Structure formats: structure tokens, C-alpha cells
CSV table of C-alpha atoms in Angstrom, one decimal:
chain,number,residue,atom,x,y,z
A,1,MET,CA,-32.1,45.9,36.8
A,2,SER,CA,-28.7,45.2,36.6
A,3,ARG,CA,-29.0,44.1,40.0
A,4,LEU,CA,-32.7,41.7,39.1
A,5,SER,CA,-30.3,40.8,36.2
A,6,HIS,CA,-27.7,39.3,38.0
A,7,ARG,CA,-30.3,36.9,40.4
A,8,SER,CA,-31.7,35.8,37.6
A,9,GLN,CA,-28.7,34.3,36.4
A,10,ASP,CA,-27.6,33.0,39.1
A,11,LEU,CA,-31.0,31.3,39.8
A,12,SER,CA,-30.7,30.0,36.9
A,13,GLY,CA,-27.4,28.5,37.3
A,14,SER,CA,-28.3,27.1,40.2
A,15,ARG,CA,-31.5,25.3,39.0
A,16,LEU,CA,-29.6,23.8,36.3
A,17,ARG,CA,-26.6,22.6,38.6
A,18,ILE,CA,-30.2,21.1,40.4
A,19,PHE,CA,-31.2,19.4,37.3
A,20,LEU,CA,-27.7,17.9,36.4
A,21,PHE,CA,-27.8,16.3,39.7
A,22,MET,CA,-30.8,15.1,39.7
A,23,ALA,CA,-30.5,14.1,35.6
A,24,TRP,CA,-27.5,11.7,37.0
A,25,ARG,CA,-29.2,10.5,39.7
A,26,ASN,CA,-32.5,9.3,37.2
A,27,LEU,CA,-29.8,7.3,34.9
A,28,TRP,CA,-29.7,5.6,37.5
A,29,ARG,CA,-33.1,4.1,38.8
A,30,TYR,CA,-32.4,1.1,36.2
A,31,PRO,CA,-29.3,0.1,35.8
A,32,VAL,CA,-29.2,-2.2,34.1
A,33,ARG,CA,-31.3,-0.6,31.2
A,34,SER,CA,-28.6,2.6,31.2
A,35,LEU,CA,-26.0,0.2,31.0
A,36,LEU,CA,-27.1,-1.2,27.7
A,37,THR,CA,-27.5,1.6,26.2
A,38,VAL,CA,-23.9,3.6,27.1
A,39,CYS,CA,-22.8,-0.1,25.5
A,40,ALA,CA,-24.9,0.4,22.5
A,41,LEU,CA,-23.1,4.2,21.7
A,42,SER,CA,-20.0,3.6,23.2
A,43,GLY,CA,-19.4,0.0,20.5
A,44,GLY,CA,-21.7,2.4,17.7
A,45,LEU,CA,-18.9,5.5,18.5
A,46,ALA,CA,-15.7,2.4,19.0
A,47,MET,CA,-17.0,0.8,16.1
A,48,VAL,CA,-16.8,3.9,14.2
A,49,ILE,CA,-13.1,5.1,15.3
A,50,PHE,CA,-11.8,1.4,14.6
A,51,ASN,CA,-13.8,1.8,10.5
A,52,ALA,CA,-11.8,5.2,10.0
A,53,SER,CA,-8.8,4.1,11.6
A,54,LEU,CA,-8.3,1.0,9.7
A,55,MET,CA,-9.4,3.2,6.3
A,56,THR,CA,-6.7,5.8,7.0
A,57,GLY,CA,-4.3,3.4,7.5
A,58,MET,CA,-5.8,1.4,4.0
A,59,THR,CA,-5.3,4.8,1.9
A,60,ARG,CA,-1.7,6.1,3.9
A,61,GLN,CA,-0.7,2.4,2.3
A,62,MET,CA,-2.1,3.2,-0.4
A,63,VAL,CA,-0.2,6.5,-1.0
A,64,VAL,CA,3.4,5.3,0.0
A,65,TYR,CA,3.2,2.6,-2.7
A,66,ALA,CA,2.1,5.8,-5.4
A,67,THR,CA,4.7,8.0,-3.8
A,68,GLU,CA,7.4,6.6,-1.8
A,69,VAL,CA,8.1,3.4,-3.1
A,70,SER,CA,8.2,3.8,-6.8
A,71,THR,CA,7.1,7.4,-8.2
A,72,GLY,CA,7.7,10.3,-6.3
A,73,HIS,CA,5.5,13.3,-5.7
A,74,ILE,CA,6.2,14.2,-8.6
A,75,GLN,CA,7.3,13.1,-12.4
A,76,VAL,CA,7.9,15.4,-15.1
A,77,HIS,CA,8.9,13.7,-19.0
A,78,ARG,CA,8.7,14.8,-23.0
A,79,GLN,CA,5.0,14.7,-23.6
A,80,ALA,CA,6.6,11.5,-26.6
A,81,PHE,CA,7.4,9.6,-23.3
A,82,ALA,CA,4.2,9.5,-21.3
A,83,ASP,CA,2.4,8.7,-24.9
A,84,ASP,CA,4.4,6.7,-26.0
A,85,GLN,CA,7.8,5.4,-24.1
A,86,ASP,CA,9.8,7.2,-26.9
A,87,LEU,CA,13.4,5.5,-26.3
A,88,TYR,CA,14.5,9.3,-28.0
A,89,ALA,CA,12.5,11.8,-26.0
A,90,THR,CA,14.8,12.7,-23.3
A,91,LEU,CA,15.8,15.7,-21.5
A,92,PRO,CA,18.8,17.1,-21.1
A,93,TRP,CA,21.5,16.0,-18.5
A,94,PRO,CA,22.4,19.0,-17.7
A,95,TRP,CA,18.6,20.2,-16.5
A,96,LEU,CA,19.2,18.1,-13.3
A,97,GLU,CA,21.8,20.1,-11.7
A,98,ASP,CA,20.1,23.0,-12.6
A,99,ILE,CA,17.1,21.7,-11.2
A,100,GLU,CA,18.7,20.4,-8.2
A,101,ALA,CA,20.5,24.0,-7.5
A,102,ASP,CA,17.0,25.7,-8.2
A,103,PHE,CA,15.7,23.7,-5.6
A,104,PRO,CA,17.7,22.6,-2.4
A,105,ASN,CA,15.2,21.6,-0.5
A,106,LEU,CA,13.9,18.9,-3.8
A,107,LYS,CA,15.1,15.5,-4.1
A,108,VAL,CA,15.7,14.6,-8.5
A,109,ALA,CA,16.5,11.0,-9.6
A,110,PRO,CA,16.9,10.5,-12.9
A,111,ARG,CA,15.5,7.1,-15.3
A,112,LEU,CA,16.0,5.8,-18.5
A,113,TYR,CA,13.5,3.1,-19.6
A,114,ALA,CA,13.9,0.7,-22.9
A,115,ALA,CA,11.9,-2.7,-23.2
A,116,GLY,CA,14.2,-5.4,-24.5
A,117,LEU,CA,14.6,-9.7,-24.6
A,118,ALA,CA,15.9,-11.2,-21.3
A,119,SER,CA,17.5,-15.4,-21.5
A,120,THR,CA,18.4,-17.7,-19.7
A,121,ALA,CA,19.2,-21.3,-20.9
A,122,ASP,CA,16.4,-22.5,-20.4
A,123,THR,CA,13.6,-19.5,-21.2
A,124,SER,CA,13.0,-16.0,-22.4
A,125,THR,CA,10.9,-13.2,-21.7
A,126,GLY,CA,10.3,-9.8,-23.0
A,127,VAL,CA,11.1,-7.0,-20.2
A,128,MET,CA,11.2,-3.5,-19.7
A,129,ILE,CA,14.5,-2.4,-18.7
A,130,ARG,CA,14.6,1.0,-16.2
A,131,GLY,CA,18.8,2.6,-16.3
A,132,VAL,CA,18.6,4.4,-11.9
A,133,ASP,CA,21.3,5.9,-10.4
A,134,ALA,CA,21.6,4.3,-7.3
A,135,GLU,CA,22.2,7.7,-5.1
A,136,ARG,CA,19.7,9.6,-6.3
A,137,GLU,CA,16.9,6.9,-6.4
A,138,LEU,CA,18.3,5.5,-2.4
A,139,ALA,CA,17.3,9.2,-1.8
A,140,VAL,CA,14.6,9.8,-3.2
A,141,THR,CA,12.7,6.5,-3.0
A,142,ARG,CA,12.0,2.8,-1.3
A,143,MET,CA,12.0,1.4,-5.7
A,144,LEU,CA,16.0,-0.2,-4.1
A,145,ARG,CA,15.5,-1.8,-0.6
A,146,GLN,CA,12.7,-3.3,-1.0
A,147,VAL,CA,14.2,-6.3,-1.2
A,148,ARG,CA,13.0,-9.9,-1.7
A,149,GLN,CA,16.1,-12.0,-2.6
A,150,GLY,CA,19.5,-11.5,-2.5
A,151,GLU,CA,20.6,-7.8,-2.3
A,152,VAL,CA,21.2,-5.1,-4.6
A,153,ASP,CA,24.5,-4.3,-6.3
A,154,LEU,CA,24.0,-2.5,-9.8
A,155,GLY,CA,27.8,-2.3,-9.8
A,156,ILE,CA,30.7,-4.5,-11.8
A,157,ILE,CA,30.4,-7.3,-10.0
A,158,ASP,CA,32.9,-8.8,-12.6
A,159,GLN,CA,34.2,-9.6,-15.7
A,160,THR,CA,34.3,-11.6,-18.9
A,161,PRO,CA,36.6,-13.5,-20.2
A,162,GLN,CA,37.4,-10.6,-22.6
A,163,GLY,CA,37.6,-8.8,-19.8
A,164,ILE,CA,34.0,-7.0,-20.7
A,165,ALA,CA,32.3,-5.8,-17.4
A,166,ARG,CA,29.5,-7.7,-15.9
A,167,TYR,CA,27.5,-5.7,-14.0
A,168,GLY,CA,24.9,-6.9,-10.6
A,169,ILE,CA,21.2,-6.1,-11.9
A,170,ALA,CA,17.8,-6.5,-9.7
A,171,VAL,CA,14.3,-7.9,-11.5
A,172,GLY,CA,10.8,-8.1,-10.2
A,173,THR,CA,9.4,-11.7,-8.1
A,174,GLN,CA,7.1,-12.9,-10.7
A,175,LEU,CA,9.7,-12.3,-13.3
A,176,ALA,CA,12.4,-14.5,-11.4
A,177,ARG,CA,9.4,-16.9,-10.5
A,178,ASN,CA,8.5,-16.6,-14.7
A,179,MET,CA,12.2,-17.7,-15.7
A,180,ARG,CA,12.9,-19.8,-12.6
A,181,ILE,CA,15.4,-17.4,-11.6
A,182,ALA,CA,17.9,-16.4,-8.6
A,183,PRO,CA,20.3,-14.0,-7.3
A,184,GLY,CA,23.7,-15.5,-8.0
A,185,ASP,CA,22.1,-16.2,-11.7
A,186,GLU,CA,23.2,-14.9,-15.4
A,187,LEU,CA,20.4,-12.8,-17.7
A,188,VAL,CA,21.8,-12.1,-21.2
A,189,LEU,CA,19.3,-8.9,-21.6
A,190,VAL,CA,19.2,-8.2,-26.2
A,191,THR,CA,17.7,-4.7,-27.3
A,192,GLN,CA,17.9,-2.5,-29.9
A,193,ALA,CA,20.1,0.3,-28.7
A,194,ALA,CA,19.2,3.8,-29.9
A,195,ASP,CA,22.1,3.8,-32.6
A,196,GLY,CA,20.1,0.6,-34.8
A,197,SER,CA,22.6,-1.6,-33.3
A,198,ILE,CA,21.0,-5.1,-31.2
A,199,GLY,CA,22.4,-3.8,-27.7
A,200,ASN,CA,23.9,-6.6,-25.8
A,201,ALA,CA,25.3,-7.8,-22.8
A,202,LEU,CA,25.6,-10.5,-20.0
A,203,PHE,CA,24.3,-9.6,-16.9
A,204,VAL,CA,24.2,-11.2,-12.7
A,205,VAL,CA,20.8,-11.0,-10.9
A,206,THR,CA,21.9,-9.9,-7.4
A,207,ALA,CA,18.4,-8.9,-5.9
A,208,VAL,CA,14.7,-10.2,-6.0
A,209,LEU,CA,12.2,-6.9,-5.6
A,210,THR,CA,9.3,-7.6,-3.5
A,211,PRO,CA,5.9,-6.3,-5.7
A,212,MET,CA,5.9,-3.5,-5.3
A,213,GLU,CA,4.4,-2.6,-9.6
A,214,LEU,CA,2.1,-4.4,-11.5
A,215,ASN,CA,3.7,-3.9,-14.7
A,216,PHE,CA,7.8,-3.6,-12.9
A,217,ASP,CA,6.4,-7.3,-10.9
A,218,ARG,CA,6.4,-8.7,-13.7
A,219,MET,CA,8.5,-7.5,-15.9
A,220,GLY,CA,11.8,-5.3,-14.3
A,221,VAL,CA,14.8,-5.4,-14.5
A,222,VAL,CA,16.9,-2.4,-12.8
A,223,MET,CA,20.7,-2.2,-13.6
A,224,SER,CA,22.9,1.2,-13.0
A,225,ARG,CA,22.8,3.7,-15.5
A,226,GLU,CA,26.3,3.2,-16.6
A,227,ALA,CA,25.1,-0.5,-17.6
A,228,TYR,CA,21.6,0.9,-19.6
A,229,GLN,CA,24.6,3.8,-21.8
A,230,GLN,CA,26.5,0.9,-22.5
A,231,LEU,CA,23.8,-1.6,-23.3
A,232,MET,CA,21.2,1.6,-24.7
A,233,PHE,CA,24.3,3.5,-26.5
A,234,LEU,CA,21.0,6.2,-25.4
A,235,GLU,CA,23.9,9.3,-23.2
A,236,ASP,CA,22.4,12.9,-24.5
A,237,GLY,CA,19.6,12.5,-21.7
A,238,PHE,CA,17.3,11.3,-19.1
A,239,HIS,CA,13.6,9.9,-20.4
A,240,GLU,CA,12.5,10.8,-17.0
A,241,LEU,CA,12.7,12.7,-13.1
A,242,ALA,CA,11.7,11.5,-10.1
A,243,ILE,CA,11.2,14.1,-7.6
A,244,LEU,CA,10.5,13.9,-3.9
A,245,MET,CA,8.8,16.3,-1.9
A,246,ASP,CA,9.5,17.8,2.0
A,247,ASN,CA,6.2,19.5,2.1
A,248,LEU,CA,3.4,17.3,0.4
A,249,ASP,CA,1.2,20.1,1.1
A,250,GLN,CA,2.6,22.3,-1.5
A,251,LEU,CA,2.3,19.8,-3.8
A,252,GLU,CA,0.7,22.1,-6.7
A,253,THR,CA,3.1,25.0,-6.3
A,254,THR,CA,5.8,22.9,-6.6
A,255,ARG,CA,4.6,22.0,-9.6
A,256,LEU,CA,4.1,25.5,-11.3
A,257,ALA,CA,7.3,26.9,-10.1
A,258,LEU,CA,8.8,23.5,-11.6
A,259,GLN,CA,6.9,23.9,-14.8
A,260,ALA,CA,8.5,27.3,-15.4
A,261,ARG,CA,11.9,26.9,-14.9
A,262,LEU,CA,11.4,23.9,-16.8
A,263,THR,CA,10.0,26.3,-19.9
A,264,GLU,CA,13.1,28.8,-19.2
A,265,LEU,CA,15.1,26.2,-19.8
A,266,ALA,CA,13.4,25.4,-22.5
A,267,LYS,CA,13.4,28.3,-24.1
A,268,GLN,CA,17.7,28.9,-23.5
A,269,ASN,CA,18.5,24.5,-24.9
A,270,PRO,CA,15.5,24.8,-27.2
A,271,LEU,CA,14.7,20.5,-27.2
A,272,ASP,CA,14.1,18.3,-30.4
A,273,GLU,CA,10.6,18.8,-31.9
A,274,TRP,CA,9.1,15.0,-32.3
A,275,GLY,CA,10.2,14.5,-28.3
A,276,GLY,CA,7.3,17.1,-27.9
A,277,PRO,CA,6.8,19.7,-24.7
A,278,ILE,CA,7.7,19.4,-20.7
A,279,GLU,CA,5.3,17.4,-19.3
A,280,VAL,CA,5.0,17.9,-15.4
A,281,ARG,CA,3.0,15.5,-13.4
A,282,THR,CA,1.9,15.4,-9.7
A,283,TRP,CA,2.1,12.0,-8.4
A,284,LYS,CA,-2.2,12.5,-8.2
A,285,GLU,CA,-2.0,12.5,-12.0
A,286,LEU,CA,-0.2,10.1,-12.2
A,287,ASN,CA,-2.0,7.4,-10.1
A,288,PRO,CA,-6.0,8.8,-10.8
A,289,ALA,CA,-7.1,5.4,-8.5
A,290,VAL,CA,-5.4,6.3,-5.6
A,291,SER,CA,-6.7,10.1,-5.8
A,292,GLU,CA,-9.4,8.9,-6.3
A,293,MET,CA,-9.9,7.1,-3.5
A,294,LEU,CA,-8.7,8.7,-1.2
A,295,ALA,CA,-11.7,11.3,-2.4
A,296,VAL,CA,-13.7,8.3,-1.6
A,297,SER,CA,-12.8,6.4,1.3
A,298,SER,CA,-13.5,10.1,3.8
A,299,SER,CA,-16.7,10.3,2.6
A,300,MET,CA,-17.8,6.5,3.4
A,301,THR,CA,-16.2,7.0,6.8
A,302,LEU,CA,-18.9,9.5,6.9
A,303,ILE,CA,-21.5,7.8,5.8
A,304,ILE,CA,-20.9,4.5,7.6
A,305,GLY,CA,-20.2,6.0,10.6
A,306,LEU,CA,-23.2,8.4,11.0
A,307,ILE,CA,-24.8,4.8,9.9
A,308,ILE,CA,-23.5,2.5,13.1
A,309,VAL,CA,-24.0,5.8,14.9
A,310,ALA,CA,-27.9,6.0,14.1
A,311,LEU,CA,-28.5,2.9,14.8
A,312,ALA,CA,-26.4,2.6,18.1
A,313,SER,CA,-29.1,5.5,18.8
A,314,LEU,CA,-31.9,3.8,18.7
A,315,GLY,CA,-31.3,2.4,22.1
A,316,MET,CA,-31.2,6.2,23.4
A,317,LEU,CA,-35.2,7.1,21.7
A,318,ASN,CA,-36.0,3.3,23.2
A,319,THR,CA,-34.0,4.2,26.5
A,320,MET,CA,-35.6,8.0,26.5
A,321,LEU,CA,-38.2,6.8,25.4
A,322,MET,CA,-39.6,4.6,28.6
A,323,ALA,CA,-38.2,6.3,30.9
A,324,VAL,CA,-40.4,9.6,30.0
A,325,HIS,CA,-43.6,6.9,29.9
A,326,GLU,CA,-42.5,5.1,33.5
A,327,ARG,CA,-42.0,9.1,34.8
A,328,THR,CA,-45.6,10.8,33.5
A,329,ARG,CA,-47.0,11.0,37.1
A,330,GLU,CA,-44.4,12.7,38.4
A,331,PHE,CA,-44.1,15.1,35.0
A,332,GLY,CA,-48.0,15.6,36.2
A,333,ILE,CA,-47.3,16.6,40.0
A,334,LEU,CA,-43.9,18.9,38.8
A,335,MET,CA,-46.5,21.0,35.8
A,336,ALA,CA,-49.1,21.1,38.5
A,337,ILE,CA,-47.2,22.6,41.2
A,338,GLY,CA,-46.1,25.3,39.0
A,339,MET,CA,-42.9,24.2,37.1
A,340,LYS,CA,-42.7,25.5,33.4
A,341,LYS,CA,-42.4,22.8,30.1
A,342,VAL,CA,-39.3,24.2,29.4
A,343,TRP,CA,-37.6,22.9,31.6
A,344,ILE,CA,-39.1,19.3,32.4
A,345,LEU,CA,-37.2,19.4,28.8
A,346,VAL,CA,-34.5,20.5,30.0
A,347,MET,CA,-34.2,17.4,32.2
A,348,VAL,CA,-35.0,15.4,29.7
A,349,LEU,CA,-32.4,16.6,27.6
A,350,LEU,CA,-30.3,16.6,30.9
A,351,GLU,CA,-30.0,12.9,30.5
A,352,ALA,CA,-29.8,12.0,28.0
A,353,LEU,CA,-26.2,14.2,27.6
A,354,CYS,CA,-25.2,12.2,30.4
A,355,LEU,CA,-25.8,8.9,28.6
A,356,SER,CA,-24.2,10.5,25.2
A,357,LEU,CA,-21.5,11.9,27.6
A,358,LEU,CA,-20.3,9.1,29.7
A,359,SER,CA,-21.0,6.6,26.1
A,360,ALA,CA,-18.6,8.9,24.6
A,361,VAL,CA,-15.1,9.1,26.8
A,362,ILE,CA,-16.1,4.5,27.1
A,363,GLY,CA,-16.5,4.4,23.1
A,364,ALA,CA,-13.4,7.4,22.2
A,365,LEU,CA,-11.5,5.5,24.4
A,366,LEU,CA,-12.3,1.4,23.2
A,367,GLY,CA,-12.5,3.2,19.6
A,368,SER,CA,-8.8,4.6,20.2
A,369,TRP,CA,-7.3,1.1,21.5
A,370,LEU,CA,-8.3,-0.7,19.1
A,371,GLY,CA,-7.2,2.1,16.1
A,372,LEU,CA,-3.6,1.6,18.1
A,373,ARG,CA,-3.5,-1.9,18.1
A,374,MET,CA,-4.4,-1.4,14.7
A,375,GLU,CA,-1.8,0.3,14.1
A,376,GLU,CA,0.7,-1.8,16.0
A,377,THR,CA,-0.6,-5.3,14.5
A,378,GLY,CA,-2.9,-5.0,11.3
A,379,ILE,CA,-4.7,-7.5,9.9
A,380,ASP,CA,-2.1,-10.6,8.1
A,381,PHE,CA,-4.6,-11.1,5.0
A,382,SER,CA,-1.5,-13.7,3.0
A,383,ASP,CA,-2.8,-16.7,3.6
A,384,MET,CA,-5.8,-14.7,1.9
A,385,MET,CA,-4.5,-12.8,-0.6
A,386,PRO,CA,-2.1,-13.8,-4.0
A,387,ASP,CA,1.3,-12.6,-3.4
A,388,GLY,CA,1.7,-9.8,-5.5
A,389,TYR,CA,-2.3,-8.8,-4.9
A,390,ASP,CA,-3.0,-6.0,-6.8
A,391,TRP,CA,-6.0,-3.3,-7.6
A,392,GLY,CA,-6.1,-1.2,-9.8
A,393,GLY,CA,-2.9,-1.5,-11.0
A,394,LEU,CA,-1.6,-1.0,-7.4
A,395,ILE,CA,0.1,-3.7,-5.5
A,396,PHE,CA,-1.5,-4.2,-2.4
A,397,GLU,CA,0.8,-5.3,1.0
A,398,PRO,CA,-0.9,-8.4,2.8
A,399,VAL,CA,-0.8,-7.0,5.9
A,400,MET,CA,-3.6,-4.0,6.2
A,401,LYS,CA,-2.4,-0.5,9.0
A,402,GLY,CA,-4.7,1.4,10.7
A,403,TYR,CA,-4.2,4.8,11.8
A,404,LEU,CA,-5.5,6.4,14.5
A,405,GLU,CA,-6.3,10.3,13.6
A,406,PRO,CA,-7.0,12.2,16.8
A,407,THR,CA,-9.4,14.1,15.4
A,408,HIS,CA,-10.4,11.6,13.9
A,409,VAL,CA,-11.7,10.8,17.4
A,410,LEU,CA,-12.6,14.3,18.7
A,411,TYR,CA,-14.8,14.5,15.3
A,412,ALA,CA,-17.1,10.4,16.6
A,413,SER,CA,-17.9,12.0,19.4
A,414,VAL,CA,-19.3,15.0,18.8
A,415,MET,CA,-21.2,13.7,16.1
A,416,MET,CA,-22.4,10.3,18.9
A,417,ILE,CA,-23.4,13.3,20.6
A,418,ILE,CA,-25.2,14.7,18.9
A,419,VAL,CA,-26.9,12.3,16.6
A,420,ALA,CA,-28.0,10.3,20.3
A,421,LEU,CA,-29.4,14.3,21.4
A,422,LEU,CA,-31.8,13.8,18.4
A,423,ALA,CA,-32.6,10.8,19.5
A,424,SER,CA,-33.4,12.2,23.2
A,425,LEU,CA,-35.3,15.4,21.4
A,426,ILE,CA,-39.2,12.5,20.6
A,427,PRO,CA,-39.3,11.4,24.2
A,428,SER,CA,-38.4,15.5,25.1
A,429,TRP,CA,-40.8,16.9,22.8
A,430,ARG,CA,-43.4,14.2,24.0
A,431,SER,CA,-42.6,15.6,27.8
A,432,ILE,CA,-43.7,19.1,27.4
A,433,ARG,CA,-46.5,18.0,25.4
A,434,LEU,CA,-48.0,16.2,28.4
A,435,LYS,CA,-51.4,17.6,30.7
A,436,PRO,CA,-51.0,17.6,33.7
A,437,VAL,CA,-54.7,16.1,34.7
A,438,GLU,CA,-54.8,13.9,32.2
A,439,ALA,CA,-51.0,13.1,33.2
A,440,MET,CA,-51.3,12.5,37.7
A,441,ARG,CA,-54.8,10.1,36.9
């Protein structure tokens, strides 16, 4: 019984190899038609991979802008500051060192905020002041590296004749354009300080930053923590803690751990009631538009890919229908001499499989090459997009670059093969419904 079973398997395997050989030969009976089908399928697959590369690159750029440029992966605020930018809703400075000691794998940067009025000899406008610890900020975000003009220097530049230090500041692109200021110019900032007095000081613009946030680009002024404290007379705490993680997969776990630790610190050192509870939020909560775009982009990539491949598979359907129609007499003879219908079905499907595999290899190579080219050079929309173009409050780079994911190449190739084989089921089914006598006429 066992020997009979082995012999049957050997016979089936040998027959399958013969049919595979026959299927490959049959494809090249009409080489032009087969080549056109391969071009349609491989071209469709290349477009799917190219589109996936563009979408992935665009979403990666959005995530980078949403996190690495200025936001960070996690931010900590008091509720009153998050809701109303309450100047007095601060976190104590000692907590900064506690967090750094308890979470050595995290990089943290404290920030202070205030609103004020900026003036030059010719113009004035409202500004949003941001005080940073330059050393920690450079470790967490690229904000101070996004320089369009000048060189960021937030230290003491010189002194006034009265012996008052003049600090350097960096400003947003649109603000510099509106106020017609450039590196080296002076800027007077006037604001209401935390003690109720009118704080004012003379600063020197050292750098103009590239667009990174819509509001900051129009109103942003960055200064050092020391300059902010001298201007605002606010030394008790900071408003915001931006955090950068090494492993983004642990985003929610880290958020919960931070929340627990900050709650514990609040029990040990109770905060005032007016600032409200402490809020620890991830970049997805801070930038919901980007988070939603990421969720939609993968679905859009799949739908667009299916449409492209389905359209390209119509070429496969046409080719196999023509092949079955032209070989009706041949199939009738094969069935008349005893070939089972299932083997005719297998032979037709093997022809479709050979076409699909050949198309998958060519399409994957072509699509990968296009994806890598996009990753290297990208598409420059500088001539079509205004400087600092934003969508949903997020600034876009004018050069859109792709990003090739090897898994996208694999999934797209498998999807194309499956869709093409499904398209070939119709002509395959027609081949086994033939009746030998009618087919041989």
C-alpha cells in the first residue's frame, strides 16, 4: 500500500513537472501577446511599489516634523497651561532632575512660554516667546538646527552702555519677513512679567529658523532659559517638558510610567490647585491630524494598489481567454485520449502562474529601482508650493522623498500574483467545461 502511494506521488510530481514545462512553452507560442501581458502586470506592480514608496516617505516626513523637529515623542504639561497657556501653571525645576534620574533612556528638554510684543524702529507685532535650555533642546529636537539664515547663538552677545546683557534670539521665517529683520538686527521685546510688572529687554537676532510649525513660523521667538527668566521674572518652574525616546514601540508604556512617576512626585510635593493636574501626552495626541493621516495612508495604499493591479490583471484575463479559445480543439483531443479535466485546469493555471511570476520579478525590480531613486532624489515642489506650506497645521517640506519598505515589495508582489491567478480562473473554468466531441469540431 505504501509502495503504491509513493509511486502515485512520484507519478503526480513527474506529471506536474511536465505540465510546468508545457505551460512555459505554451506561453511563447505568441511571444508578443505574452510580452504585452508581462509588461502590463509588471508595470502595474512597479506603480504599486512606487506609490507605496511615496506614501511611506510622505508619512515618515510628517512624523519627523511632528516629533523630531519641535514636538518630541511625549510632552508633559499642567492642564491649565495645555488649555489656556496659563503663565503660572508650571512644573517644579527639581522634577526635571528626578525624571532624568528615573528614566536614563529618555532625553528631556524643559521649555517656557510667554506672549509679548516685538518692536523694531519701523514696525511691531505680537510674538510667542519660547525659552529653552539650548543643550538639552539640541539633544531632543532639531529645532535649533533648522536654520535658514545666520547661526543660532542664545548666549550673551554684548552689553548695553548701562551694563545690561543683550542676549541672542532666533526667530521664525515669516516673522522675520514681516518685520524685515535679519541676523544682526536688534529687537525689543515687551511683555507682562510674572510679577505683574512690564518686562522689556533689547535682544540681538542671531538666526532665522526654517518653517517648522505654523504658529511659530509667524510669531516664534526662541531665547535661552536665562534670558527668559530675566525678562519674565519667572524662576519657579517650567511650562513644558519635551521628551525624546530611543524606542518608539514603547510609546504608550513610557507614557504610563511617566504619568505614574509624576503623580508620585505630586504626592510628595503637592502643586497649587490652579494649575490643574499633570498631563502626559504622546505626539499622536498632540498632533491628531498626523496620527489620523498615518492610519488612513496604509488603507489608501492598499486600495490604490488593488485598483492598479486589478486593472493590469485584465490583460492576464484577455490573454488566457484567447489562449483557451485558440486551443479548444487541442483540449478536446487531450480529453478524448483520456486526460482528466483537472489536469487541463492545472495546465492553464500553471501558464497563468508562469506569467505572474515573471511579471512579479520584473515589476519588483523596476518598482524597487524607482523607489530607491525617489528615496535618493525625491520630487521637488519648490516652484509650486509657497514657502512654509502647511496642511492641518503641519509644515511640509517642498521636496517629497520616498521610502522603500522591503515588506511593501513582497506584499505587492504576492497581491499581484493572487489577483492575476484569480483573473485566470475564468478561462481555466471554461477549459474544463469543454466537451471533447464539440471541442474537436
